[in-house]
mmCIF file of C-alpha atoms in Angstrom:
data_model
loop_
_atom_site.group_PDB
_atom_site.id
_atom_site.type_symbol
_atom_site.label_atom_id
_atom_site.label_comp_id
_atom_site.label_asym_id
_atom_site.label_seq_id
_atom_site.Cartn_x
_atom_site.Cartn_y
_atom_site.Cartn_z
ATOM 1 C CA UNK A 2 0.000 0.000 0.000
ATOM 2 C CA UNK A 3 0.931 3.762 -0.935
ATOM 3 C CA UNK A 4 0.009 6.434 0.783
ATOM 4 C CA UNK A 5 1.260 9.845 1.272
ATOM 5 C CA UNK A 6 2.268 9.760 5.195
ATOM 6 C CA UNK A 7 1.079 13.286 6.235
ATOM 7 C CA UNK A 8 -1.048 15.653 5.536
ATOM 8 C CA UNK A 9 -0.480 19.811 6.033
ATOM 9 C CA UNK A 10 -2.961 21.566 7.138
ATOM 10 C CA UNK A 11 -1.784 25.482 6.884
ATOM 11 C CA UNK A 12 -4.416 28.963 6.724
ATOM 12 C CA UNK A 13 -5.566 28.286 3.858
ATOM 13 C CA UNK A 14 -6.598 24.624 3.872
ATOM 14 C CA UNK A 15 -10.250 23.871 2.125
ATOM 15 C CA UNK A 16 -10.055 20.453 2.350
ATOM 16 C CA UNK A 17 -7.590 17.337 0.928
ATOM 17 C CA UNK A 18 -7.769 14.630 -1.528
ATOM 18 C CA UNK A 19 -5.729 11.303 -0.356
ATOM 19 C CA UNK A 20 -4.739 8.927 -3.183
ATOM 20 C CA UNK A 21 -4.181 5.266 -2.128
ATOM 21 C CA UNK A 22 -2.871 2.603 -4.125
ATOM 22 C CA UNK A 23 -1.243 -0.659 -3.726
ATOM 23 C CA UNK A 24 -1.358 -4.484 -4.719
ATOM 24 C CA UNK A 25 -2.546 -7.796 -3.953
ATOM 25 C CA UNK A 26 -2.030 -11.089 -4.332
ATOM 26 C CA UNK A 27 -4.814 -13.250 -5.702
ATOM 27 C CA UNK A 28 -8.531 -12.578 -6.617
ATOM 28 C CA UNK A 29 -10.654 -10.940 -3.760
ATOM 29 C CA UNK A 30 -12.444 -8.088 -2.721
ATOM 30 C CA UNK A 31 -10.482 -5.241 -1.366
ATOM 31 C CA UNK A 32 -11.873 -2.981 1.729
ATOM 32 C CA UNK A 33 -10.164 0.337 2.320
ATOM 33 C CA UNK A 34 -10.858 1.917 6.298
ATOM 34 C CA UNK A 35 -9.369 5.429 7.382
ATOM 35 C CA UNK A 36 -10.285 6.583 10.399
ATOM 36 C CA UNK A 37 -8.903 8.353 13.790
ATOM 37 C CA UNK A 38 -8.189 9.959 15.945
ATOM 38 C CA UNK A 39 -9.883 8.132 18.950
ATOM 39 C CA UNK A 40 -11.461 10.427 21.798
ATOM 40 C CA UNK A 41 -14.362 10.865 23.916
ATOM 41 C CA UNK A 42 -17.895 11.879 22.193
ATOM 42 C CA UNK A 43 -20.376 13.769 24.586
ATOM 43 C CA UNK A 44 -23.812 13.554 22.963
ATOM 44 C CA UNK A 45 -26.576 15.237 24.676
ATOM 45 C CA UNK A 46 -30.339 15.085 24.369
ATOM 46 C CA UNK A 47 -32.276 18.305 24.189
ATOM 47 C CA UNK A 48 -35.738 18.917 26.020
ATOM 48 C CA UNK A 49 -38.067 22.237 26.061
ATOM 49 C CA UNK A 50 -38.605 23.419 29.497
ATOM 50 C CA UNK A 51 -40.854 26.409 30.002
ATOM 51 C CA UNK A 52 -40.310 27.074 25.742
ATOM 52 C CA UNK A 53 -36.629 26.949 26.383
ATOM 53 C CA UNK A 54 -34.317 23.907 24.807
ATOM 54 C CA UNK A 55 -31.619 22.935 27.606
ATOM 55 C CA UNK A 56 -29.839 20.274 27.765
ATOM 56 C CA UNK A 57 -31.329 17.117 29.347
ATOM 57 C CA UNK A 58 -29.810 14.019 29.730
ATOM 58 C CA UNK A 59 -26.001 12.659 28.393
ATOM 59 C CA UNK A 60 -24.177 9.594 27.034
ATOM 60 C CA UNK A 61 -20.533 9.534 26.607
ATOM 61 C CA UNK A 62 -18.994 7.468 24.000
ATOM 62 C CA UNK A 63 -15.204 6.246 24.508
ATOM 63 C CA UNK A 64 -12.984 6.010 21.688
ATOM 64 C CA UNK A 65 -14.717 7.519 18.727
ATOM 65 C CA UNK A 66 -12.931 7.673 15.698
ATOM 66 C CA UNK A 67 -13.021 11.833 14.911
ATOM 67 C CA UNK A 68 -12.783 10.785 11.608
ATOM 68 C CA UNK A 69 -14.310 7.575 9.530
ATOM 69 C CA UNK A 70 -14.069 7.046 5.929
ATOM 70 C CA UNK A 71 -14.855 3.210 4.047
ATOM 71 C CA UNK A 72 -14.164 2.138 0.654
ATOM 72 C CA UNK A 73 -14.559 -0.924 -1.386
ATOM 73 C CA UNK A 74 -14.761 -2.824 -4.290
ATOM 74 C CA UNK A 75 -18.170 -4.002 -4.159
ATOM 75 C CA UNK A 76 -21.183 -2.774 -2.030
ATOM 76 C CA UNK A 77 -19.855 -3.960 1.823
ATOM 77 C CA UNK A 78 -23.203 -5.815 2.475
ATOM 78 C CA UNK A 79 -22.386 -8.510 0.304
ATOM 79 C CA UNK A 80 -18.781 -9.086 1.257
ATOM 80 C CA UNK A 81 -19.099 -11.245 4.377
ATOM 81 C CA UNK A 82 -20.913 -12.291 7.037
ATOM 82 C CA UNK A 83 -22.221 -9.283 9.602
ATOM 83 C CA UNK A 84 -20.763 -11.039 12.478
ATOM 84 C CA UNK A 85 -17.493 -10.682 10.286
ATOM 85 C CA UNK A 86 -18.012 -7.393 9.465
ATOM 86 C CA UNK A 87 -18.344 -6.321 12.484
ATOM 87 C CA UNK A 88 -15.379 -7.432 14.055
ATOM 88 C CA UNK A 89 -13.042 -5.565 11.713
ATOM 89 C CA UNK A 90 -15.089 -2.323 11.994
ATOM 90 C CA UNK A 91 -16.227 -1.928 8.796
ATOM 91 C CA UNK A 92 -19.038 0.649 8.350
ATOM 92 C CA UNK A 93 -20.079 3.524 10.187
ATOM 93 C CA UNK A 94 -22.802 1.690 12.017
ATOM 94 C CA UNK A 95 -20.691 -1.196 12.808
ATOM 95 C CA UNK A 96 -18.169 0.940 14.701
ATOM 96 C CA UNK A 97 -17.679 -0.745 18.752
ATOM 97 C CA UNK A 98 -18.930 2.674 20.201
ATOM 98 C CA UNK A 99 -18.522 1.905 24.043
ATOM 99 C CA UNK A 100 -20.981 3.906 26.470
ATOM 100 C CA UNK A 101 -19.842 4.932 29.941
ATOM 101 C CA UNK A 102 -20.542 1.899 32.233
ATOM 102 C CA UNK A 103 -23.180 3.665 33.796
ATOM 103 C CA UNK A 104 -25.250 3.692 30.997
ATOM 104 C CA UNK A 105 -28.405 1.270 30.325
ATOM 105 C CA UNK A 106 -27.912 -1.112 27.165
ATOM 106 C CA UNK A 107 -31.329 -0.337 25.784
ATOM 107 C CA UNK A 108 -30.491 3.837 26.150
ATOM 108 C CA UNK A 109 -27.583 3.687 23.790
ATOM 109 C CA UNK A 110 -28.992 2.884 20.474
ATOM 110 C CA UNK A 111 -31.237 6.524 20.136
ATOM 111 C CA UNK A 112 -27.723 8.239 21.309
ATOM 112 C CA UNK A 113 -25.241 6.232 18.937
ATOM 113 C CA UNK A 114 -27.553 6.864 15.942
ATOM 114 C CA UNK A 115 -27.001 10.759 17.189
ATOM 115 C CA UNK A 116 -23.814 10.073 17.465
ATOM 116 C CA UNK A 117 -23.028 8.570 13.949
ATOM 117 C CA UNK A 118 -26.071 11.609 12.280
ATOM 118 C CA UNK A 119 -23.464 14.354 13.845
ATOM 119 C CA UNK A 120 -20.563 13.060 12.377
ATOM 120 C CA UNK A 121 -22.396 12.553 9.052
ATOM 121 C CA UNK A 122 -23.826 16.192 9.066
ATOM 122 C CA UNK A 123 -19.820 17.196 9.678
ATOM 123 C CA UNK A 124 -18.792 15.107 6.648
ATOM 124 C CA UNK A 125 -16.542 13.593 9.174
ATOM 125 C CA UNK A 126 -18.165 10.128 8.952
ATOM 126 C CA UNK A 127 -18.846 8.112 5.502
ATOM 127 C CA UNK A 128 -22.300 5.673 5.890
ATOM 128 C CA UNK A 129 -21.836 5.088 2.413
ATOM 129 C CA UNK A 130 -18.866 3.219 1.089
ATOM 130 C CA UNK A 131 -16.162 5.128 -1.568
ATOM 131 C CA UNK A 132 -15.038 3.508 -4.178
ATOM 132 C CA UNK A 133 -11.827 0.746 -4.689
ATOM 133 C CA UNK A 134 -10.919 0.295 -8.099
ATOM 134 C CA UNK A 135 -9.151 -2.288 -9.552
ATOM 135 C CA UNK A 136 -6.402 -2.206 -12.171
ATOM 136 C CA UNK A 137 -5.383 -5.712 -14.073
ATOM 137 C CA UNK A 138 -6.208 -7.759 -11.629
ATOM 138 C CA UNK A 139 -3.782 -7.225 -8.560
ATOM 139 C CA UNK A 140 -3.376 -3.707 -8.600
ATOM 140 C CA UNK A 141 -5.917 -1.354 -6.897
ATOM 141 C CA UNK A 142 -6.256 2.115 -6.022
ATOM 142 C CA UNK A 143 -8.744 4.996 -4.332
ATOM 143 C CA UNK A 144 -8.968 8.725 -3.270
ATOM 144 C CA UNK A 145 -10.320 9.591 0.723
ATOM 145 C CA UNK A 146 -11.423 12.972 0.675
ATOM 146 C CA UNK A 147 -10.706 14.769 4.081
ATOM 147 C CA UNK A 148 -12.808 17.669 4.584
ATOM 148 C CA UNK A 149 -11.589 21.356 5.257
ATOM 149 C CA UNK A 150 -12.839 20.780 9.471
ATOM 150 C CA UNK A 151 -10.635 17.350 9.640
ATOM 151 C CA UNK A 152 -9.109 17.357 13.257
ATOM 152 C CA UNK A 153 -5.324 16.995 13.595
ATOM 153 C CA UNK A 154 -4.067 14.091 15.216
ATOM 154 C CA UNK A 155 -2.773 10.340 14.730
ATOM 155 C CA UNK A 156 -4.882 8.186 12.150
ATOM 156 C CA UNK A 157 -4.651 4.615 10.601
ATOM 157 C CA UNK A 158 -5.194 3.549 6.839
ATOM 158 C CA UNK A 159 -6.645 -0.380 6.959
ATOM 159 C CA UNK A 160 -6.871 -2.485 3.954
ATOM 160 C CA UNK A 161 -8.692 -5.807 3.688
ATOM 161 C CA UNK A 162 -8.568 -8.428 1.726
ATOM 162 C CA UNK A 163 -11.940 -10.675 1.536
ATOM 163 C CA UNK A 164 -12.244 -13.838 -0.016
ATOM 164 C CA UNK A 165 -15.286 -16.053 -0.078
ATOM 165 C CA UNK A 166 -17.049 -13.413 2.585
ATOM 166 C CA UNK A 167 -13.493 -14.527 4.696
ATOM 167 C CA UNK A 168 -10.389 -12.073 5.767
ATOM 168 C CA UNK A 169 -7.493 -13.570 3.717
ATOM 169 C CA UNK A 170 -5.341 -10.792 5.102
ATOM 170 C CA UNK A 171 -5.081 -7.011 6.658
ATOM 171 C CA UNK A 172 -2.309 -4.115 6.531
ATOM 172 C CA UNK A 173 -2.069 -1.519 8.555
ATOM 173 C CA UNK A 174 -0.429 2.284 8.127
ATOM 174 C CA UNK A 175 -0.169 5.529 9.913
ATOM 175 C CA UNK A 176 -1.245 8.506 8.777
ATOM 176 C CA UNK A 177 -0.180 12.067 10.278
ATOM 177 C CA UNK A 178 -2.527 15.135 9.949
ATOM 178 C CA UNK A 179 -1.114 18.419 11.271
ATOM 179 C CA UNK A 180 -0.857 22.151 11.355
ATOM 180 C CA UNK A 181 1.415 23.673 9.383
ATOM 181 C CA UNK A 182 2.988 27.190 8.592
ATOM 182 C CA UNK A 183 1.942 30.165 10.373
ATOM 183 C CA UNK A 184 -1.644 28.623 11.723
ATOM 184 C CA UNK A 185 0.592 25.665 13.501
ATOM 185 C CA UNK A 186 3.277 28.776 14.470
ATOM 186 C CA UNK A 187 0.085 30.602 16.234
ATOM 187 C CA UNK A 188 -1.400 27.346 17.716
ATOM 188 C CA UNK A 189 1.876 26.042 18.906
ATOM 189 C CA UNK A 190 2.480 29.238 21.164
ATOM 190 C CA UNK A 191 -1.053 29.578 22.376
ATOM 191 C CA UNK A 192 -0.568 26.003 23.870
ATOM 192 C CA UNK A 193 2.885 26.538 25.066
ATOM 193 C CA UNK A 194 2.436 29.818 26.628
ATOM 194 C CA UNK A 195 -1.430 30.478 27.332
ATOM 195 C CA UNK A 196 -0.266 33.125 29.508
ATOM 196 C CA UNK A 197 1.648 35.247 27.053
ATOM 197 C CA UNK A 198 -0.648 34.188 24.526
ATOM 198 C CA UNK A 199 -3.750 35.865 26.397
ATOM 199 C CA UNK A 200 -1.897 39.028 27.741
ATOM 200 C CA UNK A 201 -0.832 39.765 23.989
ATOM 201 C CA UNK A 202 -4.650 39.166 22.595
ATOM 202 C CA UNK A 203 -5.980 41.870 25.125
ATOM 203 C CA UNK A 204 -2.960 44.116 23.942
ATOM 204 C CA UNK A 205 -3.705 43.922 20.813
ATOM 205 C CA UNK A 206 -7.931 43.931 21.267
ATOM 206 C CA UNK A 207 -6.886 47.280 23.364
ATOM 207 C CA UNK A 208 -5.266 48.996 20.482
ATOM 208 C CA UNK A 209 -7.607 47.753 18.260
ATOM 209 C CA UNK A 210 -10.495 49.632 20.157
ATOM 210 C CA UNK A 211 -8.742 52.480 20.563
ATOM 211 C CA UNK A 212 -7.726 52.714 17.021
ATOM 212 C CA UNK A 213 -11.077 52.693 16.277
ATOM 213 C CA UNK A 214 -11.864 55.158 18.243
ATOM 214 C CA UNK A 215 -9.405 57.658 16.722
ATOM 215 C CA UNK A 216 -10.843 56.930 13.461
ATOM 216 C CA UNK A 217 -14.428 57.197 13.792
ATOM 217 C CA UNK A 218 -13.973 60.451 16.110
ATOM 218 C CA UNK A 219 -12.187 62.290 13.672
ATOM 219 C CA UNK A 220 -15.246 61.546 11.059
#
């Protein structure tokens, strides 16, 4: 498998196309899986009190991919089994979203489906499978598009090879996306030195206001 290792995310980033291609050996159907980073998903359920939506009650989800994407040759229904399927991860619904212990079995459906409709609306999470495309027989290759809001962090590339609705075998690669230029320069300092960071914002929202003020006085 290719893959371009890291992806730059500097001021002016709308958005990246990632081009993936490798090889396999023998016939099969090929399954393509980005996704990370992992963290912890907060979804709340809102409720009108008095004509007034507040929050009402909360299920957090441990070690939710930020970021899903699926590809494959064929529709992923029809590859294997569901209990297979499910195992490896593959699909947005088949993701092993775990609740906080506290949290009744038969209350996390309603809040997962939230869960997985948020990430949708944020075109950070792919229900529908891209496209693998194969190239004489053992070569393959497709494009992950990573929307302009994709969080930084550590992510992993999975391919599969199925074979009779069985895995025949898996690969595994990392994936880096990161700040760059001046937008990593700025969010580098505000995270080293909060302090300095925040005395040098009012400074400059000071000035700012009393620039202003110079201006529109003397019209």
């Amino acid at each position: 498998l290719w893959v371009d290792p890291t992806i730059a995310i500097t001021a002016g980033f709308s958005g990246a196309e990632l081009l993936l291609f490798g090889a396999i050996e023998g016939s099969g159907d090929v399954v393509v899986v980005v996704r990370g980073p992992a963290r912890r998903e907060v979804v709340r359920r809102k409720k009108r009190v008095a004509g007034i939506w507040v929050n009402g009650r909360t299920v957090a989800f441990e070690d939710v991919p930020a970021y899903y994407r699926v590809a494959s040759t064929r529709p992923i229904d029809g590859l294997a089994p569901e209990t297979t399927l499910a195992a490896l991860g593959i699909g947005a619904l088949r993701l092993p979203l775990r609740a906080a212990a506290s949290t009744k079995e038969s209350d996390i459906a309603p809040f997962r489906a939230a869960l997985v409709r948020n990430k949708k609306r944020l075109r950070l999470d792919g229900n529908e499978a891209g496209r693998v495309t194969k190239v004489e027989g053992r070569l393959f290759r497709t494009t992950v598009d990573f929307p302009a809001n994709v969080p930084t962090g550590a992510y992993a590339v999975e391919v599969f090879l199925l074979r009779d609705g069985r895995l025949v075998s898996r690969f595994k690669k990392a994936l880096a996306v990161h700040k760059a230029g001046i937008e990593a320069q700025v969010y580098n300092f505000a995270h080293e030195r909060s302090a300095l960071y925040g005395a040098i914002a009012i400074v400059i929202a000071l000035v700012a206001g009393w620039l202003a003020g110079v201006i529109f006085r003397k019209v």
